[in-house]
């Protein structure tokens, strides 16, 4: 869960040239940004802001030294924004990547699914902040990877789609109830899908967009989950098919959906973006990003002044301005990182961590991008 901080104006840590965006916020294109290092090189991990302001990093993978096999992690660590450092904590009960981590209303973190060398996982565990321990809490009804987990206004967690085996996407969804530590089946989506997005709306419903089907077709369809009925209904189509994309709710309640790819994957990456209007249930195209990007599902951060920091799938850091419906380059990392994370911290800065480059080499680098009045 990403917390929204109330007041932020933008300026990077290190600036080399100036750039002005349409919203009259003066931005500085920053290169060679200072970074710190995690204890592991990891990609396809999770990063969860905790009530104490620290960040829980769990799991992920890196390529083995033979260049072919993968090493999956059960290891976890905590990032302290004040000290700008990572410290190891107890391991999860299972090695996992491509999993989810959701901060619950009881301040525990629910870790679900993913995969490791044994295949897709159904297992679940809770990180207890008080004890610093990971506690097994049974299994989901299905093995899942590349799925979504969304904290509902009821405090339950909606789990949608994913794949239970390679090229075997599922339409089934389920709910996790933190009061009973149990999973129950909910309504089925209209289409089986994985590597899609799920965004909680202000009225408590959930918007599902895009993804890929078992046949390998990339989807343009969207659906709405109604927590009252437990059912899904179609809600129009994106302007183009998308998967490995990202989505975030804007301060006006609408949803920004951006980047991703078509069936050509690495050679089909997008620069395009669109807005889902919750009043009309329609999708409107907006200006393109500065650079093509995909594999960035957890790499957006909603800043306190309503701007969006885009931090994954390309070495460029970009800012989306809802007022002008346009993107501008904000800074650059040393490489493009895929399946990295961007986490808004309590002090208004954003932690970008991990990911892998075009050679599928994971990094242990993490950047705390600070913002202050210009």
mmCIF file of C-alpha atoms in Angstrom:
data_model
loop_
_atom_site.group_PDB
_atom_site.id
_atom_site.type_symbol
_atom_site.label_atom_id
_atom_site.label_comp_id
_atom_site.label_asym_id
_atom_site.label_seq_id
_atom_site.Cartn_x
_atom_site.Cartn_y
_atom_site.Cartn_z
ATOM 1 C CA UNK A 1 0.000 0.000 0.000
ATOM 2 C CA UNK A 2 1.380 3.421 -0.961
ATOM 3 C CA UNK A 3 0.570 6.297 1.412
ATOM 4 C CA UNK A 4 -0.168 9.717 0.006
ATOM 5 C CA UNK A 5 1.765 12.551 1.579
ATOM 6 C CA UNK A 6 -0.034 15.874 1.739
ATOM 7 C CA UNK A 7 2.459 18.485 0.537
ATOM 8 C CA UNK A 8 5.286 17.949 -1.973
ATOM 9 C CA UNK A 9 6.949 20.253 -4.516
ATOM 10 C CA UNK A 10 9.485 18.720 -6.814
ATOM 11 C CA UNK A 11 13.263 19.025 -7.098
ATOM 12 C CA UNK A 12 15.807 16.246 -7.489
ATOM 13 C CA UNK A 13 18.831 15.475 -5.346
ATOM 14 C CA UNK A 14 21.415 16.365 -7.978
ATOM 15 C CA UNK A 15 20.645 18.611 -10.946
ATOM 16 C CA UNK A 16 22.603 19.201 -14.112
ATOM 17 C CA UNK A 17 20.115 21.102 -16.272
ATOM 18 C CA UNK A 18 16.727 22.690 -15.794
ATOM 19 C CA UNK A 19 13.396 21.787 -17.317
ATOM 20 C CA UNK A 20 9.974 23.354 -16.800
ATOM 21 C CA UNK A 21 6.719 21.445 -17.074
ATOM 22 C CA UNK A 22 3.335 22.914 -17.913
ATOM 23 C CA UNK A 23 2.091 22.958 -14.309
ATOM 24 C CA UNK A 24 4.634 25.656 -13.349
ATOM 25 C CA UNK A 25 6.592 23.207 -11.205
ATOM 26 C CA UNK A 26 10.251 23.679 -12.081
ATOM 27 C CA UNK A 27 11.915 20.296 -12.529
ATOM 28 C CA UNK A 28 15.585 19.470 -12.849
ATOM 29 C CA UNK A 29 16.818 16.579 -14.952
ATOM 30 C CA UNK A 30 19.032 14.612 -12.591
ATOM 31 C CA UNK A 31 21.703 12.122 -13.603
ATOM 32 C CA UNK A 32 24.097 9.990 -11.579
ATOM 33 C CA UNK A 33 21.649 9.918 -8.714
ATOM 34 C CA UNK A 34 23.169 8.656 -5.455
ATOM 35 C CA UNK A 35 22.058 5.197 -4.405
ATOM 36 C CA UNK A 36 22.388 2.752 -1.583
ATOM 37 C CA UNK A 37 22.515 -1.041 -1.824
ATOM 38 C CA UNK A 38 20.149 -3.778 -0.730
ATOM 39 C CA UNK A 39 21.615 -6.938 0.742
ATOM 40 C CA UNK A 40 20.565 -8.895 -2.358
ATOM 41 C CA UNK A 41 20.350 -8.277 -6.069
ATOM 42 C CA UNK A 42 16.656 -8.774 -6.688
ATOM 43 C CA UNK A 43 13.896 -8.228 -9.237
ATOM 44 C CA UNK A 44 10.192 -9.100 -9.214
ATOM 45 C CA UNK A 45 10.239 -8.517 -5.452
ATOM 46 C CA UNK A 46 7.850 -6.446 -3.333
ATOM 47 C CA UNK A 47 8.344 -3.198 -1.408
ATOM 48 C CA UNK A 48 5.704 -2.259 1.178
ATOM 49 C CA UNK A 49 5.570 0.934 3.241
ATOM 50 C CA UNK A 50 4.973 0.081 6.909
ATOM 51 C CA UNK A 51 3.135 2.172 9.535
ATOM 52 C CA UNK A 52 6.492 3.092 11.110
ATOM 53 C CA UNK A 53 7.675 4.628 7.833
ATOM 54 C CA UNK A 54 10.143 1.878 6.998
ATOM 55 C CA UNK A 55 9.867 -0.318 3.890
ATOM 56 C CA UNK A 56 9.590 -4.106 3.855
ATOM 57 C CA UNK A 57 11.378 -5.748 0.901
ATOM 58 C CA UNK A 58 10.539 -9.402 0.245
ATOM 59 C CA UNK A 59 11.639 -12.118 -2.159
ATOM 60 C CA UNK A 60 12.453 -11.739 -5.825
ATOM 61 C CA UNK A 61 15.031 -13.489 -7.968
ATOM 62 C CA UNK A 62 18.344 -13.076 -9.730
ATOM 63 C CA UNK A 63 20.066 -14.998 -12.508
ATOM 64 C CA UNK A 64 22.470 -17.707 -11.314
ATOM 65 C CA UNK A 65 26.178 -17.544 -12.144
ATOM 66 C CA UNK A 66 25.676 -20.073 -14.972
ATOM 67 C CA UNK A 67 23.660 -17.396 -16.772
ATOM 68 C CA UNK A 68 20.661 -19.678 -17.295
ATOM 69 C CA UNK A 69 19.087 -20.771 -14.034
ATOM 70 C CA UNK A 70 17.454 -18.457 -11.518
ATOM 71 C CA UNK A 71 17.977 -18.064 -7.788
ATOM 72 C CA UNK A 72 14.773 -17.351 -5.856
ATOM 73 C CA UNK A 73 14.794 -15.575 -2.511
ATOM 74 C CA UNK A 74 13.021 -16.159 0.756
ATOM 75 C CA UNK A 75 15.179 -13.376 2.193
ATOM 76 C CA UNK A 76 13.700 -10.073 3.304
ATOM 77 C CA UNK A 77 15.064 -6.758 4.474
ATOM 78 C CA UNK A 78 13.943 -3.447 5.914
ATOM 79 C CA UNK A 79 14.807 -0.041 4.492
ATOM 80 C CA UNK A 80 15.161 2.837 6.944
ATOM 81 C CA UNK A 81 14.615 6.175 5.112
ATOM 82 C CA UNK A 82 16.298 8.184 7.880
ATOM 83 C CA UNK A 83 19.474 6.103 7.857
ATOM 84 C CA UNK A 84 19.185 5.408 4.105
ATOM 85 C CA UNK A 85 20.216 1.822 4.727
ATOM 86 C CA UNK A 86 18.908 -1.747 4.505
ATOM 87 C CA UNK A 87 19.045 -4.348 7.251
ATOM 88 C CA UNK A 88 18.354 -8.067 6.993
ATOM 89 C CA UNK A 89 15.396 -9.585 8.827
ATOM 90 C CA UNK A 90 14.032 -13.124 9.128
ATOM 91 C CA UNK A 91 13.339 -15.060 5.938
ATOM 92 C CA UNK A 92 9.896 -15.782 4.580
ATOM 93 C CA UNK A 93 8.701 -19.360 4.873
ATOM 94 C CA UNK A 94 8.944 -19.830 1.090
ATOM 95 C CA UNK A 95 11.186 -18.609 -1.678
ATOM 96 C CA UNK A 96 9.042 -16.553 -4.035
ATOM 97 C CA UNK A 97 9.061 -13.977 -6.824
ATOM 98 C CA UNK A 98 6.158 -12.494 -8.772
ATOM 99 C CA UNK A 99 4.189 -12.501 -5.524
ATOM 100 C CA UNK A 100 2.174 -9.760 -3.826
ATOM 101 C CA UNK A 101 2.511 -7.972 -0.493
ATOM 102 C CA UNK A 102 -0.449 -6.051 0.934
ATOM 103 C CA UNK A 103 -0.480 -3.925 4.078
ATOM 104 C CA UNK A 104 -3.645 -4.829 5.982
ATOM 105 C CA UNK A 105 -5.690 -2.589 8.252
ATOM 106 C CA UNK A 106 -4.288 -4.522 11.246
ATOM 107 C CA UNK A 107 -0.778 -3.366 10.199
ATOM 108 C CA UNK A 108 0.334 -6.835 9.162
ATOM 109 C CA UNK A 109 1.553 -7.552 5.634
ATOM 110 C CA UNK A 110 -0.075 -10.338 3.626
ATOM 111 C CA UNK A 111 2.356 -12.169 1.311
ATOM 112 C CA UNK A 112 0.723 -14.292 -1.392
ATOM 113 C CA UNK A 113 1.639 -16.707 -4.151
ATOM 114 C CA UNK A 114 4.304 -16.125 -6.790
ATOM 115 C CA UNK A 115 6.630 -18.809 -8.045
ATOM 116 C CA UNK A 116 9.968 -20.483 -7.418
ATOM 117 C CA UNK A 117 11.858 -23.498 -8.789
ATOM 118 C CA UNK A 118 8.957 -25.738 -7.693
ATOM 119 C CA UNK A 119 6.408 -23.818 -9.785
ATOM 120 C CA UNK A 120 3.458 -21.580 -8.934
ATOM 121 C CA UNK A 121 2.564 -21.156 -5.268
ATOM 122 C CA UNK A 122 -0.713 -21.107 -3.359
ATOM 123 C CA UNK A 123 0.926 -20.455 0.005
ATOM 124 C CA UNK A 124 0.325 -17.346 2.090
ATOM 125 C CA UNK A 125 2.086 -15.798 5.061
ATOM 126 C CA UNK A 126 1.831 -12.722 7.246
ATOM 127 C CA UNK A 127 4.652 -10.412 8.256
ATOM 128 C CA UNK A 128 4.059 -9.356 11.843
ATOM 129 C CA UNK A 129 5.729 -6.001 12.412
ATOM 130 C CA UNK A 130 5.705 -6.357 16.196
ATOM 131 C CA UNK A 131 7.632 -9.638 16.229
ATOM 132 C CA UNK A 132 9.463 -9.262 12.928
ATOM 133 C CA UNK A 133 8.371 -12.799 12.013
ATOM 134 C CA UNK A 134 6.674 -14.339 8.987
ATOM 135 C CA UNK A 135 3.725 -16.537 9.971
ATOM 136 C CA UNK A 136 2.145 -19.086 7.579
ATOM 137 C CA UNK A 137 -1.625 -18.583 7.137
ATOM 138 C CA UNK A 138 -2.609 -21.479 4.892
ATOM 139 C CA UNK A 139 -3.142 -21.552 1.148
ATOM 140 C CA UNK A 140 -5.189 -19.753 -1.441
ATOM 141 C CA UNK A 141 -7.681 -21.858 -3.373
ATOM 142 C CA UNK A 142 -5.433 -21.675 -6.448
ATOM 143 C CA UNK A 143 -1.748 -21.533 -7.207
ATOM 144 C CA UNK A 144 -1.125 -18.062 -8.603
ATOM 145 C CA UNK A 145 1.636 -15.974 -10.135
ATOM 146 C CA UNK A 146 1.352 -12.666 -12.015
ATOM 147 C CA UNK A 147 -1.936 -11.911 -10.255
ATOM 148 C CA UNK A 148 -3.224 -8.944 -8.244
ATOM 149 C CA UNK A 149 -4.120 -8.420 -4.587
ATOM 150 C CA UNK A 150 -6.177 -5.327 -3.720
ATOM 151 C CA UNK A 151 -7.081 -4.127 -0.233
ATOM 152 C CA UNK A 152 -10.810 -3.375 -0.242
ATOM 153 C CA UNK A 153 -12.579 -0.785 1.885
ATOM 154 C CA UNK A 154 -13.971 -3.663 3.948
ATOM 155 C CA UNK A 155 -10.448 -4.660 5.011
ATOM 156 C CA UNK A 156 -10.585 -7.847 2.970
ATOM 157 C CA UNK A 157 -8.182 -8.505 0.092
ATOM 158 C CA UNK A 158 -9.432 -9.227 -3.426
ATOM 159 C CA UNK A 159 -7.180 -11.662 -5.331
ATOM 160 C CA UNK A 160 -7.698 -11.785 -9.098
ATOM 161 C CA UNK A 161 -6.469 -13.935 -11.947
ATOM 162 C CA UNK A 162 -2.877 -14.843 -12.602
ATOM 163 C CA UNK A 163 -1.641 -18.159 -13.941
ATOM 164 C CA UNK A 164 -1.566 -21.467 -12.101
ATOM 165 C CA UNK A 165 0.834 -22.956 -14.663
ATOM 166 C CA UNK A 166 2.655 -21.418 -17.588
ATOM 167 C CA UNK A 167 0.080 -20.302 -20.193
ATOM 168 C CA UNK A 168 -2.768 -21.382 -17.925
ATOM 169 C CA UNK A 169 -4.479 -18.164 -16.849
ATOM 170 C CA UNK A 170 -7.438 -18.243 -14.489
ATOM 171 C CA UNK A 171 -10.600 -16.191 -14.178
ATOM 172 C CA UNK A 172 -11.233 -17.258 -10.587
ATOM 173 C CA UNK A 173 -10.959 -14.737 -7.786
ATOM 174 C CA UNK A 174 -10.984 -15.053 -4.023
ATOM 175 C CA UNK A 175 -11.123 -12.975 -0.872
ATOM 176 C CA UNK A 176 -8.779 -13.064 2.094
ATOM 177 C CA UNK A 177 -10.440 -12.233 5.415
ATOM 178 C CA UNK A 178 -7.896 -11.026 8.006
ATOM 179 C CA UNK A 179 -10.332 -11.666 10.857
ATOM 180 C CA UNK A 180 -10.502 -15.385 10.126
ATOM 181 C CA UNK A 181 -7.171 -15.811 8.285
ATOM 182 C CA UNK A 182 -9.066 -17.631 5.558
ATOM 183 C CA UNK A 183 -9.621 -17.564 1.802
ATOM 184 C CA UNK A 184 -13.020 -17.885 0.122
ATOM 185 C CA UNK A 185 -13.942 -17.967 -3.544
ATOM 186 C CA UNK A 186 -15.531 -14.842 -4.982
ATOM 187 C CA UNK A 187 -17.029 -14.124 -8.406
ATOM 188 C CA UNK A 188 -15.173 -15.042 -11.583
ATOM 189 C CA UNK A 189 -13.784 -12.453 -13.966
ATOM 190 C CA UNK A 190 -15.309 -12.249 -17.423
ATOM 191 C CA UNK A 191 -11.976 -13.286 -18.935
ATOM 192 C CA UNK A 192 -9.059 -15.345 -17.594
ATOM 193 C CA UNK A 193 -6.064 -13.015 -17.404
ATOM 194 C CA UNK A 194 -2.644 -12.542 -15.860
ATOM 195 C CA UNK A 195 -0.110 -9.691 -15.726
ATOM 196 C CA UNK A 196 -3.057 -7.288 -15.601
ATOM 197 C CA UNK A 197 -3.771 -4.388 -13.234
ATOM 198 C CA UNK A 198 -6.322 -3.921 -10.451
ATOM 199 C CA UNK A 199 -7.067 -0.459 -9.047
ATOM 200 C CA UNK A 200 -9.340 0.375 -6.109
ATOM 201 C CA UNK A 201 -11.807 3.163 -6.968
ATOM 202 C CA UNK A 202 -13.255 5.724 -4.560
ATOM 203 C CA UNK A 203 -16.642 4.000 -4.474
ATOM 204 C CA UNK A 204 -15.070 0.723 -3.348
ATOM 205 C CA UNK A 205 -15.224 -1.027 -6.709
ATOM 206 C CA UNK A 206 -12.081 -2.356 -8.433
ATOM 207 C CA UNK A 207 -11.020 -1.673 -12.035
ATOM 208 C CA UNK A 208 -9.266 -4.549 -13.850
ATOM 209 C CA UNK A 209 -7.418 -3.735 -17.095
ATOM 210 C CA UNK A 210 -5.611 -5.664 -19.797
ATOM 211 C CA UNK A 211 -3.353 -8.650 -19.253
ATOM 212 C CA UNK A 212 -2.728 -11.780 -21.247
ATOM 213 C CA UNK A 213 -4.965 -14.820 -21.827
ATOM 214 C CA UNK A 214 -4.105 -18.535 -21.851
ATOM 215 C CA UNK A 215 -4.015 -18.456 -25.656
ATOM 216 C CA UNK A 216 -1.287 -15.809 -25.574
ATOM 217 C CA UNK A 217 -3.600 -13.026 -26.737
ATOM 218 C CA UNK A 218 -2.966 -9.690 -25.069
ATOM 219 C CA UNK A 219 -6.223 -8.119 -23.889
ATOM 220 C CA UNK A 220 -7.764 -4.674 -24.260
ATOM 221 C CA UNK A 221 -10.814 -5.458 -22.131
ATOM 222 C CA UNK A 222 -11.509 -4.029 -18.688
ATOM 223 C CA UNK A 223 -13.838 -5.191 -15.924
ATOM 224 C CA UNK A 224 -15.283 -3.787 -12.741
ATOM 225 C CA UNK A 225 -15.566 -5.775 -9.494
ATOM 226 C CA UNK A 226 -18.512 -4.881 -7.284
ATOM 227 C CA UNK A 227 -17.755 -5.809 -3.652
ATOM 228 C CA UNK A 228 -21.443 -5.734 -2.740
ATOM 229 C CA UNK A 229 -22.528 -8.378 -5.260
ATOM 230 C CA UNK A 230 -19.133 -10.052 -5.588
ATOM 231 C CA UNK A 231 -19.567 -10.004 -9.371
ATOM 232 C CA UNK A 232 -17.592 -8.670 -12.325
ATOM 233 C CA UNK A 233 -18.949 -6.777 -15.335
ATOM 234 C CA UNK A 234 -17.258 -5.587 -18.513
ATOM 235 C CA UNK A 235 -16.398 -1.889 -18.502
ATOM 236 C CA UNK A 236 -15.258 -1.050 -22.003
ATOM 237 C CA UNK A 237 -11.957 -1.543 -23.790
ATOM 238 C CA UNK A 238 -8.602 0.149 -23.558
ATOM 239 C CA UNK A 239 -7.570 1.974 -26.695
ATOM 240 C CA UNK A 240 -4.955 -0.731 -27.334
ATOM 241 C CA UNK A 241 -4.156 -4.161 -25.955
ATOM 242 C CA UNK A 242 -1.804 -4.009 -22.947
ATOM 243 C CA UNK A 243 -0.013 -6.273 -20.529
ATOM 244 C CA UNK A 244 2.991 -5.779 -18.259
ATOM 245 C CA UNK A 245 1.644 -2.235 -17.910
ATOM 246 C CA UNK A 246 0.782 -0.183 -14.834
ATOM 247 C CA UNK A 247 -2.166 1.751 -13.429
ATOM 248 C CA UNK A 248 -2.648 4.260 -10.624
ATOM 249 C CA UNK A 249 -5.615 6.215 -9.324
ATOM 250 C CA UNK A 250 -5.345 9.983 -9.727
ATOM 251 C CA UNK A 251 -6.508 12.481 -7.117
ATOM 252 C CA UNK A 252 -9.681 13.179 -9.130
ATOM 253 C CA UNK A 253 -10.651 9.509 -8.812
ATOM 254 C CA UNK A 254 -9.909 8.577 -12.414
ATOM 255 C CA UNK A 255 -7.228 6.018 -13.311
ATOM 256 C CA UNK A 256 -4.044 6.507 -15.330
ATOM 257 C CA UNK A 257 -3.068 3.414 -17.342
ATOM 258 C CA UNK A 258 0.283 3.520 -19.064
ATOM 259 C CA UNK A 259 2.969 1.722 -21.054
ATOM 260 C CA UNK A 260 3.158 -2.082 -21.230
ATOM 261 C CA UNK A 261 3.495 -4.168 -24.362
ATOM 262 C CA UNK A 262 1.654 -6.093 -27.039
ATOM 263 C CA UNK A 263 2.264 -9.749 -27.939
ATOM 264 C CA UNK A 264 5.725 -8.830 -29.293
ATOM 265 C CA UNK A 265 6.881 -8.200 -25.728
ATOM 266 C CA UNK A 266 10.363 -6.584 -25.785
ATOM 267 C CA UNK A 267 9.919 -5.289 -29.343
ATOM 268 C CA UNK A 268 6.333 -4.210 -28.695
ATOM 269 C CA UNK A 269 6.875 -1.839 -25.754
ATOM 270 C CA UNK A 270 4.595 1.204 -25.569
ATOM 271 C CA UNK A 271 4.979 4.914 -24.902
ATOM 272 C CA UNK A 272 1.223 5.450 -24.840
ATOM 273 C CA UNK A 273 -1.035 6.241 -21.885
ATOM 274 C CA UNK A 274 -4.748 6.664 -21.280
ATOM 275 C CA UNK A 275 -7.209 7.716 -18.593
ATOM 276 C CA UNK A 276 -10.191 5.701 -17.365
ATOM 277 C CA UNK A 277 -13.051 8.061 -16.549
ATOM 278 C CA UNK A 278 -15.019 6.562 -13.670
ATOM 279 C CA UNK A 279 -18.141 8.616 -14.486
ATOM 280 C CA UNK A 280 -18.425 7.585 -18.131
ATOM 281 C CA UNK A 281 -16.571 4.231 -17.992
ATOM 282 C CA UNK A 282 -14.548 5.291 -21.044
ATOM 283 C CA UNK A 283 -10.847 5.446 -21.860
ATOM 284 C CA UNK A 284 -9.256 8.643 -23.186
ATOM 285 C CA UNK A 285 -5.778 8.736 -24.720
ATOM 286 C CA UNK A 286 -3.344 11.285 -23.297
ATOM 287 C CA UNK A 287 0.124 12.411 -24.382
ATOM 288 C CA UNK A 288 2.797 9.750 -24.785
ATOM 289 C CA UNK A 289 5.543 9.056 -22.290
ATOM 290 C CA UNK A 290 9.031 10.268 -23.167
ATOM 291 C CA UNK A 291 10.281 6.674 -23.457
ATOM 292 C CA UNK A 292 8.910 3.202 -24.179
ATOM 293 C CA UNK A 293 8.587 1.007 -21.102
ATOM 294 C CA UNK A 294 7.005 -2.182 -19.783
ATOM 295 C CA UNK A 295 7.369 -4.553 -16.811
ATOM 296 C CA UNK A 296 6.695 -1.630 -14.457
ATOM 297 C CA UNK A 297 3.536 -2.718 -12.661
ATOM 298 C CA UNK A 298 4.808 -1.664 -9.197
ATOM 299 C CA UNK A 299 6.961 1.262 -10.310
ATOM 300 C CA UNK A 300 4.556 4.228 -10.098
ATOM 301 C CA UNK A 301 4.203 6.591 -7.138
ATOM 302 C CA UNK A 302 1.389 9.110 -6.593
ATOM 303 C CA UNK A 303 2.944 12.221 -5.066
ATOM 304 C CA UNK A 304 1.159 14.481 -2.641
ATOM 305 C CA UNK A 305 0.531 17.258 -5.152
ATOM 306 C CA UNK A 306 -1.152 14.849 -7.552
ATOM 307 C CA UNK A 307 1.781 14.311 -9.890
ATOM 308 C CA UNK A 308 2.877 10.761 -10.729
ATOM 309 C CA UNK A 309 6.489 9.572 -10.653
ATOM 310 C CA UNK A 310 7.135 6.811 -13.212
ATOM 311 C CA UNK A 311 10.233 4.892 -12.237
ATOM 312 C CA UNK A 312 10.489 1.511 -13.997
ATOM 313 C CA UNK A 313 10.927 -0.140 -17.382
ATOM 314 C CA UNK A 314 13.210 2.606 -18.722
ATOM 315 C CA UNK A 315 16.251 4.432 -17.344
ATOM 316 C CA UNK A 316 14.326 7.705 -17.532
ATOM 317 C CA UNK A 317 12.354 8.888 -14.532
ATOM 318 C CA UNK A 318 9.253 10.703 -15.706
ATOM 319 C CA UNK A 319 6.592 12.879 -14.125
ATOM 320 C CA UNK A 320 2.966 12.787 -15.244
ATOM 321 C CA UNK A 321 1.094 16.061 -14.737
ATOM 322 C CA UNK A 322 -2.713 15.554 -14.613
ATOM 323 C CA UNK A 323 -3.314 19.252 -15.336
ATOM 324 C CA UNK A 324 -1.638 19.086 -18.759
ATOM 325 C CA UNK A 325 -2.156 15.340 -19.244
ATOM 326 C CA UNK A 326 1.485 15.076 -20.274
ATOM 327 C CA UNK A 327 4.789 13.540 -19.224
ATOM 328 C CA UNK A 328 8.199 15.130 -18.748
ATOM 329 C CA UNK A 329 11.614 13.643 -18.027
ATOM 330 C CA UNK A 330 12.643 14.133 -14.426
ATOM 331 C CA UNK A 331 15.911 12.263 -14.133
ATOM 332 C CA UNK A 332 17.835 9.182 -15.186
ATOM 333 C CA UNK A 333 19.058 6.037 -13.504
ATOM 334 C CA UNK A 334 22.245 4.300 -14.642
ATOM 335 C CA UNK A 335 20.280 1.660 -16.588
ATOM 336 C CA UNK A 336 16.757 0.547 -17.448
ATOM 337 C CA UNK A 337 15.337 -1.680 -14.707
ATOM 338 C CA UNK A 338 12.359 -3.991 -15.186
ATOM 339 C CA UNK A 339 10.179 -5.345 -12.375
ATOM 340 C CA UNK A 340 11.568 -2.740 -10.003
ATOM 341 C CA UNK A 341 9.461 -1.025 -7.337
ATOM 342 C CA UNK A 342 8.651 2.602 -6.502
ATOM 343 C CA UNK A 343 7.439 3.301 -2.961
ATOM 344 C CA UNK A 344 6.260 6.650 -1.631
ATOM 345 C CA UNK A 345 7.827 7.290 1.771
ATOM 346 C CA UNK A 346 6.316 9.234 4.662
ATOM 347 C CA UNK A 347 8.753 12.118 4.141
ATOM 348 C CA UNK A 348 7.553 12.622 0.562
ATOM 349 C CA UNK A 349 10.527 10.996 -1.152
ATOM 350 C CA UNK A 350 10.264 7.894 -3.321
ATOM 351 C CA UNK A 351 12.299 4.711 -2.948
ATOM 352 C CA UNK A 352 13.077 2.971 -6.241
ATOM 353 C CA UNK A 353 14.546 -0.467 -5.647
ATOM 354 C CA UNK A 354 15.941 -3.378 -7.620
ATOM 355 C CA UNK A 355 14.824 -4.743 -10.954
ATOM 356 C CA UNK A 356 16.805 -6.279 -13.789
ATOM 357 C CA UNK A 357 18.333 -4.791 -16.935
ATOM 358 C CA UNK A 358 18.013 -5.902 -20.564
ATOM 359 C CA UNK A 359 20.494 -8.728 -19.887
ATOM 360 C CA UNK A 360 18.190 -9.983 -17.075
ATOM 361 C CA UNK A 361 20.859 -9.050 -14.544
ATOM 362 C CA UNK A 362 19.254 -7.993 -11.270
ATOM 363 C CA UNK A 363 20.587 -5.059 -9.290
ATOM 364 C CA UNK A 364 20.878 -4.424 -5.562
ATOM 365 C CA UNK A 365 20.753 -0.666 -6.086
ATOM 366 C CA UNK A 366 18.072 1.520 -4.537
ATOM 367 C CA UNK A 367 17.513 5.236 -4.984
ATOM 368 C CA UNK A 368 15.753 7.508 -2.523
ATOM 369 C CA UNK A 369 14.556 10.325 -4.762
ATOM 370 C CA UNK A 370 14.058 13.356 -2.533
ATOM 371 C CA UNK A 371 11.744 16.253 -3.310
ATOM 372 C CA UNK A 372 11.729 19.693 -1.685
ATOM 373 C CA UNK A 373 10.579 23.221 -2.409
ATOM 374 C CA UNK A 374 12.394 24.732 -5.361
#
